Amino acid sequence: LHRKKDLSVLQYLREFKAICDELAAIGKPISDQYKVFWLLNGLGSGYEA
């Protein structure tokens, strides 16, 4: 999941959480470590520190 330029960070976070919740609901939860990795990776280079 990559954040689209027209999508706010809040919308991106909501979409990301919804996907994680859906995966958990079908018995395929994502570890917190992977959530952080994919969440930050999906923000793009505009959010690099």
Short mmCIF file of N, CA and C in Angstrom, two decimals:
data_model
loop_
_atom_site.label_atom_id
_atom_site.label_comp_id
_atom_site.label_asym_id
_atom_site.label_seq_id
_atom_site.Cartn_x
_atom_site.Cartn_y
_atom_site.Cartn_z
N LEU A 1 0.86 -1.18 0.00
CA LEU A 1 0.00 0.00 0.00
C LEU A 1 0.89 1.23 0.00
N HIS A 2 0.73 2.06 -0.98
CA HIS A 2 1.47 3.32 -1.04
C HIS A 2 0.48 4.47 -1.00
N ARG A 3 0.86 5.51 -0.28
CA ARG A 3 0.00 6.68 -0.17
C ARG A 3 -0.05 7.41 -1.50
N LYS A 4 -1.24 7.64 -1.99
CA LYS A 4 -1.43 8.40 -3.22
C LYS A 4 -1.31 9.88 -2.89
N LYS A 5 -0.83 10.66 -3.82
CA LYS A 5 -0.61 12.08 -3.57
C LYS A 5 -1.88 12.82 -3.19
N ASP A 6 -3.02 12.38 -3.69
CA ASP A 6 -4.27 13.07 -3.39
C ASP A 6 -4.93 12.55 -2.11
N LEU A 7 -4.27 11.63 -1.42
CA LEU A 7 -4.81 11.04 -0.20
C LEU A 7 -4.11 11.67 1.00
N SER A 8 -4.87 12.19 1.96
CA SER A 8 -4.25 12.78 3.15
C SER A 8 -3.61 11.67 3.98
N VAL A 9 -2.70 12.05 4.85
CA VAL A 9 -2.05 11.07 5.72
C VAL A 9 -3.10 10.40 6.60
N LEU A 10 -4.06 11.15 7.10
CA LEU A 10 -5.11 10.56 7.94
C LEU A 10 -5.91 9.52 7.15
N GLN A 11 -6.25 9.82 5.92
CA GLN A 11 -6.98 8.86 5.09
C GLN A 11 -6.13 7.62 4.82
N TYR A 12 -4.84 7.84 4.58
CA TYR A 12 -3.92 6.73 4.36
C TYR A 12 -3.86 5.84 5.60
N LEU A 13 -3.76 6.44 6.78
CA LEU A 13 -3.72 5.66 8.02
C LEU A 13 -5.00 4.87 8.23
N ARG A 14 -6.13 5.48 7.94
CA ARG A 14 -7.41 4.78 8.08
C ARG A 14 -7.49 3.58 7.13
N GLU A 15 -7.06 3.78 5.89
CA GLU A 15 -7.08 2.70 4.91
C GLU A 15 -6.12 1.58 5.33
N PHE A 16 -4.95 1.96 5.80
CA PHE A 16 -3.96 0.99 6.26
C PHE A 16 -4.51 0.17 7.43
N LYS A 17 -5.13 0.84 8.39
CA LYS A 17 -5.71 0.14 9.54
C LYS A 17 -6.83 -0.79 9.11
N ALA A 18 -7.65 -0.35 8.19
CA ALA A 18 -8.75 -1.19 7.70
C ALA A 18 -8.21 -2.47 7.07
N ILE A 19 -7.15 -2.35 6.30
CA ILE A 19 -6.55 -3.53 5.67
C ILE A 19 -5.99 -4.46 6.74
N CYS A 20 -5.30 -3.91 7.72
CA CYS A 20 -4.75 -4.73 8.81
C CYS A 20 -5.87 -5.42 9.59
N ASP A 21 -6.95 -4.71 9.85
CA ASP A 21 -8.09 -5.29 10.56
C ASP A 21 -8.73 -6.41 9.75
N GLU A 22 -8.85 -6.21 8.44
CA GLU A 22 -9.43 -7.25 7.58
C GLU A 22 -8.56 -8.50 7.56
N LEU A 23 -7.25 -8.31 7.50
CA LEU A 23 -6.35 -9.46 7.52
C LEU A 23 -6.45 -10.21 8.85
N ALA A 24 -6.54 -9.48 9.95
CA ALA A 24 -6.68 -10.12 11.26
C ALA A 24 -8.00 -10.88 11.35
N ALA A 25 -9.05 -10.34 10.77
CA ALA A 25 -10.37 -10.97 10.82
C ALA A 25 -10.40 -12.30 10.08
N ILE A 26 -9.54 -12.47 9.08
CA ILE A 26 -9.51 -13.74 8.36
C ILE A 26 -8.39 -14.65 8.86
N GLY A 27 -7.84 -14.30 10.01
CA GLY A 27 -6.83 -15.15 10.63
C GLY A 27 -5.41 -14.97 10.10
N LYS A 28 -5.15 -13.84 9.46
CA LYS A 28 -3.82 -13.54 8.93
C LYS A 28 -3.31 -12.20 9.46
N PRO A 29 -3.17 -12.09 10.79
CA PRO A 29 -2.76 -10.81 11.36
C PRO A 29 -1.33 -10.43 10.96
N ILE A 30 -1.08 -9.14 10.91
CA ILE A 30 0.24 -8.60 10.61
C ILE A 30 0.89 -8.20 11.93
N SER A 31 2.14 -8.58 12.12
CA SER A 31 2.84 -8.22 13.36
C SER A 31 3.03 -6.70 13.42
N ASP A 32 3.16 -6.19 14.64
CA ASP A 32 3.36 -4.75 14.82
C ASP A 32 4.62 -4.28 14.10
N GLN A 33 5.66 -5.09 14.12
CA GLN A 33 6.91 -4.73 13.45
C GLN A 33 6.68 -4.55 11.95
N TYR A 34 5.95 -5.45 11.33
CA TYR A 34 5.66 -5.32 9.90
C TYR A 34 4.71 -4.16 9.62
N LYS A 35 3.78 -3.91 10.53
CA LYS A 35 2.88 -2.76 10.35
C LYS A 35 3.68 -1.47 10.27
N VAL A 36 4.60 -1.30 11.22
CA VAL A 36 5.43 -0.08 11.23
C VAL A 36 6.24 0.01 9.94
N PHE A 37 6.86 -1.10 9.55
CA PHE A 37 7.67 -1.10 8.33
C PHE A 37 6.85 -0.69 7.12
N TRP A 38 5.72 -1.36 6.90
CA TRP A 38 4.91 -1.08 5.71
C TRP A 38 4.24 0.29 5.76
N LEU A 39 3.84 0.71 6.96
CA LEU A 39 3.22 2.03 7.10
C LEU A 39 4.21 3.12 6.71
N LEU A 40 5.41 3.06 7.27
CA LEU A 40 6.41 4.09 6.97
C LEU A 40 6.90 3.99 5.53
N ASN A 41 7.06 2.79 5.03
CA ASN A 41 7.49 2.59 3.65
C ASN A 41 6.46 3.16 2.67
N GLY A 42 5.20 3.06 3.00
CA GLY A 42 4.15 3.52 2.11
C GLY A 42 3.96 5.03 2.08
N LEU A 43 4.52 5.73 3.05
CA LEU A 43 4.37 7.19 3.07
C LEU A 43 5.11 7.86 1.93
N GLY A 44 6.22 7.31 1.52
CA GLY A 44 6.98 7.89 0.43
C GLY A 44 8.10 8.78 0.91
N SER A 45 8.90 9.23 -0.03
CA SER A 45 10.11 9.99 0.30
C SER A 45 9.83 11.38 0.85
N GLY A 46 8.65 11.89 0.67
CA GLY A 46 8.31 13.21 1.19
C GLY A 46 8.28 13.28 2.71
N TYR A 47 8.30 12.12 3.35
CA TYR A 47 8.24 12.07 4.81
C TYR A 47 9.53 11.56 5.42
N GLU A 48 10.60 11.51 4.65
CA GLU A 48 11.89 11.08 5.19
C GLU A 48 12.44 12.14 6.11
N ALA A 49 13.11 11.68 7.16
CA ALA A 49 13.70 12.61 8.13
C ALA A 49 15.20 12.65 7.98
#
